[in-house]
Short mmCIF file of C-alpha atoms and ligand atoms in Angstrom, two decimals:
data_model
loop_
_atom_site.label_atom_id
_atom_site.label_comp_id
_atom_site.label_asym_id
_atom_site.label_seq_id
_atom_site.Cartn_x
_atom_site.Cartn_y
_atom_site.Cartn_z
CA MET A 94 80.56 147.42 94.29
CA THR A 95 77.72 146.65 96.63
CA SER A 96 74.00 146.34 96.01
CA GLU A 97 73.36 149.89 97.24
CA HIS A 98 75.06 151.30 94.18
CA PRO A 99 72.34 151.57 91.51
CA PHE A 100 74.40 153.79 89.21
CA PRO A 101 77.11 152.67 86.84
CA SER A 102 79.24 155.76 87.50
CA PRO A 103 81.10 156.31 90.80
CA VAL A 104 78.83 157.72 93.50
CA ARG A 105 78.77 161.45 94.20
CA VAL A 106 77.32 162.74 97.46
CA ARG A 107 77.24 166.14 99.04
CA PHE A 108 77.11 167.81 102.43
CA ALA A 109 75.22 171.07 101.98
CA PRO A 110 75.21 173.20 105.13
CA SER A 111 73.56 176.60 105.36
CA PRO A 112 76.05 179.01 106.99
CA THR A 113 73.48 180.40 109.41
CA GLY A 114 75.04 178.92 112.56
CA THR A 115 77.84 176.69 113.75
CA LEU A 116 78.07 172.96 112.97
CA HIS A 117 75.47 171.10 115.09
CA VAL A 118 76.34 167.49 115.93
CA GLY A 119 73.27 166.44 113.93
CA SER A 120 74.73 168.06 110.81
CA ALA A 121 78.14 166.64 111.66
CA ARG A 122 76.54 163.19 111.57
CA THR A 123 75.00 163.98 108.16
CA ALA A 124 78.44 165.01 106.90
CA LEU A 125 79.93 161.85 108.38
CA TYR A 126 77.43 159.47 106.77
CA ASN A 127 77.97 161.14 103.40
CA TYR A 128 81.71 160.95 103.87
CA LEU A 129 81.73 157.27 104.90
CA PHE A 130 79.37 156.36 102.07
CA ALA A 131 81.55 158.12 99.48
CA ARG A 132 84.81 156.71 100.79
CA HIS A 133 83.39 153.17 101.10
CA LEU A 134 82.40 153.23 97.43
CA GLN A 135 85.43 155.23 96.25
CA GLY A 136 83.15 158.04 95.15
CA SER A 137 83.28 161.81 95.62
CA PHE A 138 82.31 163.83 98.69
CA VAL A 139 81.25 167.35 97.74
CA LEU A 140 80.85 170.29 100.10
CA ARG A 141 78.31 172.87 98.97
CA ILE A 142 77.40 176.04 100.81
CA GLU A 143 73.69 176.85 100.76
CA ASP A 144 73.76 180.57 101.41
CA THR A 145 70.74 181.81 99.50
CA ASP A 146 69.32 183.18 102.74
CA ALA A 147 71.50 186.27 102.53
CA ALA A 148 70.10 187.82 105.70
CA ARG A 149 71.14 184.93 107.94
CA SER A 150 74.22 183.56 106.16
CA THR A 151 77.67 184.86 107.12
CA PRO A 152 81.20 184.14 105.90
CA GLU A 153 82.20 183.58 109.56
CA PHE A 154 79.70 180.74 109.96
CA GLU A 155 80.88 179.26 106.65
CA ARG A 156 84.50 179.39 107.87
CA SER A 157 83.61 177.84 111.20
CA ILE A 158 81.60 175.01 109.60
CA LEU A 159 84.42 174.19 107.17
CA ASP A 160 86.92 174.30 110.05
CA ASP A 161 84.86 171.92 112.14
CA VAL A 162 84.24 169.46 109.30
CA ALA A 163 87.98 169.48 108.57
CA TRP A 164 88.76 169.07 112.29
CA LEU A 165 86.53 166.00 112.36
CA GLY A 166 88.74 164.60 109.60
CA LEU A 167 86.00 164.51 106.94
CA ASP A 168 88.06 165.81 104.06
CA TRP A 169 86.03 166.77 100.99
CA ASP A 170 86.99 166.36 97.35
CA GLU A 171 85.24 169.43 95.96
CA GLY A 172 84.07 172.58 97.68
CA PRO A 173 84.21 176.38 97.79
CA ASP A 174 87.76 176.40 99.10
CA ARG A 175 89.18 173.73 96.84
CA GLY A 176 87.23 174.01 93.62
CA GLY A 177 86.32 171.12 91.36
CA ASP A 178 84.70 170.46 88.00
CA PHE A 179 81.19 171.31 89.15
CA GLY A 180 81.68 174.74 90.74
CA PRO A 181 80.96 177.27 91.91
CA TYR A 182 80.15 175.55 95.21
CA ARG A 183 78.34 178.45 96.89
CA GLN A 184 74.70 178.93 96.00
CA SER A 185 75.09 182.72 96.13
CA GLU A 186 77.69 182.47 93.34
CA ARG A 187 75.57 180.02 91.38
CA SER A 188 72.63 182.38 91.71
CA ALA A 189 74.70 185.34 90.50
CA ALA A 190 75.69 183.24 87.48
CA GLY A 191 72.00 182.86 86.61
CA LEU A 192 72.04 179.07 86.91
CA TYR A 193 68.71 178.84 88.72
CA LEU A 194 66.89 181.33 86.55
CA SER A 195 67.71 179.41 83.41
CA TYR A 196 66.02 176.30 84.83
CA ALA A 197 63.08 178.40 86.08
CA GLY A 198 62.78 179.90 82.59
CA ARG A 199 62.43 176.42 81.14
CA LEU A 200 59.66 175.55 83.56
CA LEU A 201 57.86 178.83 82.76
CA ASP A 202 58.13 178.15 79.01
CA GLU A 203 56.65 174.71 79.48
CA ASN A 204 53.85 176.07 81.69
CA LYS A 205 55.15 173.98 84.60
CA ALA A 206 55.64 177.15 86.60
CA TYR A 207 53.93 180.54 86.62
CA HIS A 208 54.36 184.05 87.96
CA CYS A 209 52.48 184.77 91.14
CA PHE A 210 51.54 188.37 91.95
CA CYS A 211 49.77 187.73 95.24
CA SER A 212 50.67 190.15 98.03
CA GLN A 213 52.07 189.07 101.38
CA GLU A 214 48.80 190.16 102.99
CA ARG A 215 46.74 187.93 100.72
CA LEU A 216 49.04 184.95 101.32
CA GLU A 217 48.89 185.50 105.06
CA LYS A 218 45.07 185.69 104.96
CA LEU A 219 44.96 182.47 102.93
CA LYS A 220 47.18 180.76 105.46
CA GLN A 221 44.99 181.83 108.39
CA GLU A 222 41.87 180.59 106.59
CA CYS A 223 43.46 177.17 106.02
CA LEU A 224 44.52 176.97 109.67
CA ALA A 225 40.99 177.96 110.81
CA ARG A 226 39.67 175.00 108.79
CA ASN A 227 42.32 172.74 110.37
CA GLU A 228 44.03 172.31 107.02
CA MET A 229 47.71 172.52 106.12
CA PRO A 230 48.34 176.00 104.62
CA LYS A 231 48.37 175.71 100.86
CA TYR A 232 48.35 178.21 98.00
CA ASP A 233 44.94 178.38 96.29
CA HIS A 234 46.32 178.45 92.77
CA ARG A 235 44.83 181.84 91.91
CA CYS A 236 47.72 183.18 89.78
CA GLY A 237 47.99 179.81 88.03
CA ALA A 238 45.08 180.90 85.88
CA ILE A 239 46.70 184.13 84.63
CA SER A 240 47.57 183.99 80.94
CA SER A 241 51.21 184.38 80.00
CA ASP A 242 50.40 187.58 78.05
CA GLU A 243 48.84 189.17 81.11
CA ALA A 244 51.74 188.04 83.27
CA GLU A 245 54.23 189.55 80.78
CA SER A 246 52.53 192.92 80.78
CA ARG A 247 52.22 193.04 84.58
CA LEU A 248 55.92 192.18 84.89
CA ALA A 249 56.79 194.82 82.30
CA ALA A 250 54.84 197.32 84.39
CA GLY A 251 57.15 196.52 87.29
CA GLU A 252 54.74 194.49 89.43
CA PRO A 253 56.71 192.25 91.81
CA ALA A 254 56.22 188.52 91.32
CA THR A 255 57.48 185.20 92.56
CA ILE A 256 57.70 182.09 90.40
CA ARG A 257 55.57 179.20 91.59
CA PHE A 258 55.88 175.57 90.67
CA ARG A 259 52.66 174.08 89.30
CA VAL A 260 52.05 170.91 91.32
CA SER A 261 50.43 168.21 89.22
CA ASP A 262 47.74 165.93 90.57
CA GLY A 263 48.55 162.49 91.89
CA ASP A 264 50.15 160.82 94.87
CA ILE A 265 53.85 161.23 95.42
CA ALA A 266 55.98 158.39 96.72
CA VAL A 267 59.43 158.86 98.18
CA ASP A 268 61.54 155.72 97.99
CA ASP A 269 64.20 155.88 100.60
CA LEU A 270 67.18 153.63 101.30
CA ILE A 271 66.55 153.84 105.05
CA HIS A 272 62.80 154.43 105.34
CA GLY A 273 61.49 152.40 102.43
CA ARG A 274 58.49 154.03 100.73
CA THR A 275 56.64 157.07 102.13
CA ALA A 276 53.50 158.15 100.28
CA PHE A 277 52.26 161.74 100.15
CA PRO A 278 48.62 161.73 99.03
CA ALA A 279 47.57 164.00 96.18
CA GLY A 280 46.60 167.46 97.27
CA VAL A 281 48.77 167.85 100.38
CA ILE A 282 51.36 169.86 98.53
CA GLY A 283 50.28 173.18 97.10
CA ASP A 284 52.01 175.14 94.32
CA PHE A 285 55.23 176.27 95.94
CA ILE A 286 57.59 179.16 95.28
CA ILE A 287 60.76 178.32 93.38
CA VAL A 288 62.06 181.86 92.81
CA ARG A 289 61.40 184.71 95.23
CA SER A 290 60.45 188.20 94.08
CA ASP A 291 64.07 189.34 94.54
CA GLY A 292 65.23 186.67 92.08
CA ALA A 293 66.73 184.34 94.71
CA PRO A 294 65.87 180.64 94.34
CA SER A 295 63.97 178.88 97.13
CA TYR A 296 65.67 176.03 98.96
CA ASN A 297 63.65 173.27 97.28
CA PHE A 298 64.47 174.58 93.83
CA ALA A 299 68.14 175.48 94.31
CA VAL A 300 68.88 172.07 95.81
CA VAL A 301 67.39 170.21 92.85
CA VAL A 302 69.19 172.37 90.29
CA ASP A 303 72.49 171.93 92.13
CA ASP A 304 72.08 168.21 92.64
CA ILE A 305 71.35 167.83 88.92
CA ASP A 306 74.25 170.04 87.81
CA MET A 307 76.68 168.50 90.28
CA GLU A 308 75.63 165.00 89.19
CA ILE A 309 74.81 163.93 92.72
CA THR A 310 73.87 160.24 92.79
CA HIS A 311 72.78 159.89 96.45
CA VAL A 312 71.26 162.44 98.79
CA ILE A 313 71.88 161.52 102.42
CA ARG A 314 70.34 163.93 104.93
CA GLY A 315 68.13 164.19 108.02
CA GLU A 316 64.55 162.94 107.95
CA ASP A 317 63.30 166.46 108.63
CA HIS A 318 63.80 166.89 104.87
CA LEU A 319 61.44 164.06 103.90
CA THR A 320 58.56 166.38 102.94
CA ASN A 321 61.01 168.57 101.01
CA THR A 322 62.04 165.49 99.08
CA ALA A 323 58.45 165.01 97.92
CA ARG A 324 58.50 168.54 96.45
CA GLN A 325 61.96 168.05 95.01
CA LEU A 326 60.86 164.86 93.23
CA LEU A 327 58.15 166.87 91.48
CA VAL A 328 60.79 169.32 90.24
CA TYR A 329 62.98 166.49 88.94
CA ALA A 330 59.99 165.08 87.05
CA ALA A 331 59.11 168.50 85.59
CA LEU A 332 62.71 168.94 84.40
CA ALA A 333 62.67 165.37 83.02
CA LYS A 334 65.69 164.43 85.13
CA GLU A 335 66.36 161.16 86.93
CA PRO A 336 66.37 161.91 90.70
CA PRO A 337 69.22 160.71 92.86
CA ALA A 338 68.67 157.93 95.42
CA PHE A 339 67.57 159.25 98.82
CA ALA A 340 68.51 158.20 102.35
CA HIS A 341 66.97 160.14 105.24
CA HIS A 342 68.56 159.31 108.56
CA SER A 343 66.88 159.86 111.93
CA LEU A 344 67.49 163.02 113.93
CA ILE A 345 69.44 163.20 117.17
CA MET A 346 67.21 163.54 120.23
CA GLY A 347 68.06 164.58 123.78
CA PRO A 348 67.61 162.06 126.60
CA ASP A 349 64.14 163.57 127.23
CA GLY A 350 63.04 162.69 123.69
CA GLY A 351 63.04 166.31 122.46
CA LYS A 352 65.23 167.47 119.59
CA LEU A 353 68.82 167.89 120.79
CA SER A 354 69.26 171.57 121.56
CA LYS A 355 71.20 174.00 123.73
CA ARG A 356 69.12 173.16 126.79
CA HIS A 357 70.70 169.69 126.72
CA GLY A 358 74.20 171.20 127.01
CA ALA A 359 76.91 171.03 124.35
CA THR A 360 75.41 170.54 120.89
CA SER A 361 77.87 171.88 118.33
CA ALA A 362 81.06 170.27 117.12
CA GLY A 363 82.80 173.44 118.33
CA ASP A 364 81.42 173.00 121.87
CA PHE A 365 82.84 169.50 122.04
CA ARG A 366 86.12 170.66 120.57
CA GLN A 367 86.44 173.27 123.29
CA LEU A 368 85.68 170.74 125.99
CA GLY A 369 88.52 168.60 124.72
CA TYR A 370 86.76 165.77 122.92
CA LEU A 371 88.91 164.10 120.29
CA PRO A 372 87.60 164.17 116.73
CA ALA A 373 88.17 160.42 116.36
CA ALA A 374 85.94 159.77 119.38
CA ILE A 375 83.23 162.12 118.14
CA ILE A 376 82.95 160.59 114.67
CA ASN A 377 83.08 157.11 116.16
CA TYR A 378 80.26 158.04 118.54
CA LEU A 379 78.15 159.82 115.89
CA ALA A 380 78.49 156.92 113.47
CA LEU A 381 77.24 154.47 116.08
CA LEU A 382 74.18 156.58 116.87
CA SER A 383 72.18 154.65 114.31
CA TRP A 384 74.65 152.41 112.58
CA SER A 385 76.71 149.43 113.63
CA PRO A 386 79.30 147.37 111.79
CA PRO A 387 78.70 143.64 111.25
CA SER A 388 81.30 142.95 113.96
CA GLN A 389 79.22 144.98 116.48
CA ARG A 390 82.50 146.44 117.74
CA GLU A 391 82.18 149.83 119.40
CA GLN A 392 85.61 151.41 119.11
CA LEU A 393 86.23 151.94 115.42
CA SER A 394 88.84 153.96 113.59
CA LYS A 395 87.86 156.04 110.59
CA ALA A 396 89.41 153.44 108.29
CA GLU A 397 87.37 150.66 109.91
CA MET A 398 84.18 152.67 109.57
CA ILE A 399 84.92 153.38 105.90
CA LYS A 400 85.49 149.69 105.29
CA ASP A 401 82.20 148.61 106.88
CA PHE A 402 79.81 151.49 106.24
CA GLU A 403 76.63 150.60 104.41
CA ILE A 404 73.48 152.68 104.30
CA ARG A 405 71.28 149.61 104.65
CA ARG A 406 72.73 149.05 108.12
CA VAL A 407 71.54 152.50 109.27
CA ALA A 408 68.55 152.13 111.61
CA ARG A 409 65.36 154.16 111.28
CA SER A 410 64.77 154.58 114.99
CA PRO A 411 65.47 157.97 116.61
CA ALA A 412 69.01 158.40 117.86
CA ILE A 413 69.20 159.38 121.52
CA PHE A 414 72.26 161.39 122.41
CA ASP A 415 74.02 159.55 125.23
CA LEU A 416 76.73 161.72 126.75
CA GLN A 417 77.89 158.85 129.00
CA LYS A 418 78.73 156.78 125.97
CA LEU A 419 80.52 159.63 124.23
CA ASN A 420 82.50 160.21 127.44
CA TRP A 421 83.38 156.53 127.65
CA LEU A 422 84.60 156.47 124.05
CA ASN A 423 86.50 159.73 124.46
CA GLY A 424 88.25 158.29 127.52
CA LEU A 425 89.28 155.24 125.49
CA TYR A 426 90.72 157.43 122.75
CA ILE A 427 92.55 159.62 125.26
CA ARG A 428 94.13 156.57 126.89
CA ASP A 429 95.12 155.21 123.47
CA LEU A 430 97.25 158.27 122.67
CA ASP A 431 100.98 157.77 123.04
CA HIS A 432 102.91 160.23 125.26
CA GLU A 433 103.80 162.48 122.41
CA ALA A 434 100.26 162.68 120.98
CA PHE A 435 98.73 163.16 124.42
CA HIS A 436 101.18 165.94 125.18
CA ARG A 437 100.18 167.71 121.96
CA ALA A 438 96.47 167.20 122.57
CA ILE A 439 96.57 168.39 126.17
CA GLU A 440 98.78 171.42 125.53
CA PRO A 441 95.93 173.94 124.98
CA PHE A 442 94.23 172.77 128.17
CA LEU A 443 97.11 173.07 130.59
CA GLY A 444 96.31 176.62 131.64
CA ALA A 445 98.46 178.13 134.38
CA ALA A 446 100.20 174.82 135.10
CA ARG A 447 102.48 175.52 132.13
CA GLU A 448 103.97 178.54 133.81
CA PHE A 449 105.15 177.12 137.09
CA ALA A 450 105.59 173.40 136.50
CA SER A 451 108.88 172.04 135.26
CA GLU A 452 108.96 169.77 132.19
CA GLY A 453 109.52 166.80 134.48
CA GLN A 454 106.61 167.65 136.74
CA LEU A 455 104.35 168.13 133.75
CA ALA A 456 105.41 164.79 132.32
CA VAL A 457 104.40 163.01 135.53
CA ALA A 458 101.21 165.04 135.90
CA GLU A 459 100.24 164.25 132.31
CA GLN A 460 100.76 160.55 132.86
CA ALA A 461 98.67 160.77 136.00
CA ILE A 462 95.69 162.44 134.41
CA GLN A 463 95.71 160.57 131.10
CA THR A 464 94.26 157.51 132.80
CA SER A 465 91.27 159.27 134.28
CA LEU A 466 90.35 162.11 131.91
CA VAL A 467 86.91 162.09 130.30
CA ALA A 468 87.60 165.14 128.15
CA LEU A 469 90.79 167.16 127.86
CA ALA A 470 89.31 170.30 129.43
CA GLY A 471 89.03 168.33 132.67
CA ALA A 472 92.81 168.63 132.84
CA ARG A 473 92.60 172.00 134.56
CA GLU A 474 90.67 170.58 137.48
CA GLN A 475 92.86 167.51 137.73
CA LEU A 476 96.09 169.45 137.42
CA ALA A 477 94.97 171.71 140.23
CA ALA A 478 95.84 168.81 142.55
CA PHE A 479 99.45 169.27 141.47
CA PHE A 480 99.85 172.94 140.90
CA ASP A 481 97.13 174.78 142.78
CA GLN A 482 96.88 173.53 146.33
CA ARG A 483 94.01 174.61 148.48
CA PRO A 484 95.21 176.06 151.81
CA LEU A 485 94.32 173.56 154.52
CA ALA A 486 92.50 176.16 156.59
CA GLU A 487 90.06 176.60 153.68
CA ALA A 488 89.57 172.93 152.87
CA LYS A 489 86.72 171.29 154.74
CA GLU A 490 88.40 167.91 154.28
CA SER A 491 91.26 169.06 156.52
CA VAL A 492 89.28 168.14 159.70
CA GLU A 493 90.26 164.57 158.91
CA LEU A 494 93.85 165.50 159.64
CA VAL A 495 92.99 166.41 163.21
CA ASP A 496 93.51 162.92 164.56
CA ALA A 497 96.38 161.23 166.34
CA GLY A 498 96.63 158.53 163.66
CA SER A 499 96.79 161.10 160.85
CA GLU A 500 99.39 163.13 162.69
CA ARG A 501 101.52 159.98 162.98
CA VAL A 502 101.10 159.23 159.24
CA LEU A 503 102.45 162.69 158.46
CA GLU A 504 105.40 162.20 160.79
CA LEU A 505 106.31 158.85 159.25
CA ALA A 506 105.93 160.20 155.73
CA LEU A 507 108.23 163.12 156.52
CA LEU A 508 110.88 160.74 157.81
CA ARG A 509 110.70 158.78 154.57
CA ILE A 510 110.88 161.91 152.43
CA ALA A 511 113.96 163.00 154.35
CA ALA A 512 115.53 159.62 153.66
CA LEU A 513 114.81 160.04 149.93
CA ASN A 514 116.38 163.46 149.89
CA SER A 515 119.58 162.34 148.32
CA ALA A 516 117.79 161.01 145.22
CA ALA A 517 118.60 162.90 142.04
CA GLU A 518 116.15 165.51 140.77
CA PHE A 519 113.86 163.82 138.32
CA ASN A 520 113.33 164.95 134.78
CA ALA A 521 110.91 164.06 132.00
CA ALA A 522 112.84 160.96 131.02
CA GLY A 523 113.08 159.83 134.64
CA ALA A 524 109.37 160.30 135.34
CA THR A 525 108.54 156.61 135.29
CA GLU A 526 111.36 155.83 137.73
CA GLU A 527 110.15 158.57 140.01
CA ILE A 528 106.64 157.11 140.02
CA GLU A 529 108.11 153.70 140.85
CA ALA A 530 110.11 155.21 143.71
CA ALA A 531 106.94 156.82 145.05
CA ARG A 532 105.07 153.50 144.87
CA LEU A 533 107.82 151.81 146.82
CA MET A 534 107.87 154.51 149.44
CA LEU A 535 104.10 154.27 149.86
CA SER A 536 104.15 150.51 150.26
CA GLU A 537 106.81 150.73 152.96
CA LEU A 538 104.86 153.46 154.67
CA LYS A 539 101.76 151.30 154.53
CA ARG A 540 103.59 148.39 156.18
CA GLN A 541 104.76 150.65 158.95
CA CYS A 542 101.28 152.11 159.48
CA ARG A 543 99.82 148.61 159.71
CA GLN A 544 102.31 147.76 162.42
CA GLU A 545 101.09 150.81 164.31
CA LYS A 546 97.43 149.83 163.69
CA ILE A 547 96.71 152.78 161.40
CA PRO A 548 94.34 151.63 158.60
CA PRO A 549 95.78 152.08 155.04
CA LYS A 550 92.68 154.02 154.02
CA GLN A 551 93.40 156.63 156.68
CA MET A 552 97.00 156.79 155.55
CA PHE A 553 96.09 157.41 151.90
CA ARG A 554 93.42 160.01 152.69
CA THR A 555 95.69 161.82 155.10
CA LEU A 556 98.44 162.13 152.53
CA ARG A 557 96.09 163.16 149.75
CA ILE A 558 94.40 165.86 151.83
CA ALA A 559 97.74 167.07 153.17
CA LEU A 560 99.21 167.35 149.69
CA THR A 561 96.27 168.83 147.80
CA GLY A 562 93.60 170.06 150.20
CA ARG A 563 91.25 167.75 148.30
CA ALA A 564 89.76 164.33 148.97
CA SER A 565 90.03 163.03 145.41
CA GLY A 566 92.34 163.42 142.45
CA PRO A 567 95.19 161.63 140.71
CA GLU A 568 96.63 158.47 142.23
CA LEU A 569 99.07 159.10 145.06
CA PRO A 570 102.25 157.73 143.42
CA PHE A 571 101.71 160.18 140.56
CA LEU A 572 101.02 162.98 142.96
CA LEU A 573 104.18 162.33 144.96
CA ALA A 574 106.26 161.99 141.83
CA GLY A 575 104.76 165.00 140.10
CA LEU A 576 105.25 167.45 142.96
CA ALA A 577 108.74 168.75 143.53
CA ARG A 578 110.37 166.92 146.44
CA GLU A 579 110.69 170.14 148.43
CA ALA A 580 107.03 170.97 147.87
CA VAL A 581 106.00 167.56 149.21
CA ARG A 582 108.13 168.06 152.31
CA GLN A 583 106.78 171.54 152.89
CA ARG A 584 103.17 170.53 152.55
CA LEU A 585 103.47 167.53 154.81
CA GLU A 586 105.19 169.75 157.35
CA GLU A 587 102.42 172.34 157.17
CA ALA A 588 99.79 169.64 157.49
CA ARG A 589 101.51 168.19 160.52
CA GLU A 590 101.64 171.59 162.18
CA PHE A 591 98.01 172.18 161.28
CA ALA A 592 96.98 168.84 162.83
CA ALA A 593 99.17 169.27 165.90
CA ALA A 594 97.92 172.79 166.64
CA ARG A 595 94.29 171.75 166.41
CA LEU A 596 94.81 168.52 168.34
CA ARG A 597 96.26 170.45 171.22
CA GLY A 598 93.50 173.02 170.97
CA LYS A 599 95.77 175.95 170.10
CA VAL A 600 93.64 177.19 167.18
N1 LIG B 123 71.04 173.45 103.47
C1 LIG B 123 70.22 172.38 103.96
C2 LIG B 123 70.34 172.31 105.45
O1 LIG B 123 71.30 172.84 106.01
C3 LIG B 123 70.67 171.08 103.35
C4 LIG B 123 69.57 170.22 102.97
C5 LIG B 123 69.98 169.15 102.00
O2 LIG B 123 70.92 168.40 102.31
O3 LIG B 123 69.38 169.07 100.95
O4 LIG B 123 69.49 171.73 106.11
#
């Protein structure tokens, strides 16, 4: 066990999303840090659904969050879908079981909480008055002075009431494994609501009750919760419970320094999934956003991250989302896949190519694009070079073909293709041989062009434009091997006619 383990029992951490949206990469990083921490110390990783905001929570969002966390490979030990000894794992179910009210009842009995009968209008007026004085809005304590007898009779008469926590005087200090100590001076926190008038617990209360009941030892979450932690510590003290250790990690910022949001592009795990990022690359990238292993290596498997993860190596500085770096890592992971795994990963992104390409063509095309893909969804664009040629008349690049040198390249290439005609049809297994044959053909063609003083660059561009109607795309040997032999011949023929007609001014 390491020094960051102040408890004798195994650690228990939780990821506690509110199902009011999809999984943001910031939350995915919170889940990841909890997961790595738990696995590093052989503890438990709990998934708890914080759905007390009934108006905004939906079962669909819950499903999508669980799906995305599972897709990222962060398997949890206890949760709403798999049970455990500390369930239920949805706050709505815990609320229905009266778990929060029993704790609130204790605080009321001990005069550490009181019923508040203030109307919304009064609270709003109070807030505006504070703001006008340039002060943080804070409850003025009025109902704190009501006797319990009076409160009982007003409740019995049906008057709606919330339950407020009575904040004691004194500074509050949050000791944090990442931030060190943060002090909140006395008086900044006013008496806050722990149970709403409809009986639902507030976030700050439900979280403390759950973390106590679920025996959570470490709370790892974003630093936007730091002021909540100050309130939560007061509740722990009032309930005479030892608080867990806290670690608040920095938030993910966009390159402009603002909080990462939709205006920066893809922000949810689901967005990245759809674009064809691999989960291994995403968790690797998210881990490195403010953590690094002692080795300083950048490409790390989940097992390597588990082995090396320590909270004390998590930096406090804001994490800037760097898409270039994620792209770089994703490319590495894509190239590391073996044929079989790449084929499976790319399958959903093949689009129309699946319908008209043979197995053999696809095998070559897949090999061709695996080396240059940033994300799997880019496959469509890259495969277009193979399976969706642009007519030359529509491609602006085709003017380059209108040149005596280019016309000659096409002629020579056609002669070589004709000579290859007797070669057997290739198939998936023969793909590598076919690529080799194409390389050989190109090098012979290059030699011949040199002899005729045609620069190799012109030769390569001519062939690429003739074959695809595009000036960039997969490497030529792949392109030649991946297109059916007859298609190559036909396209070169068309290109030659196109060049010849324009050269002689017929079109
Ligand atoms: N439900 C909270 C959120 O989604 C979790 C906060 C916590 O981890 O305590 O932000």
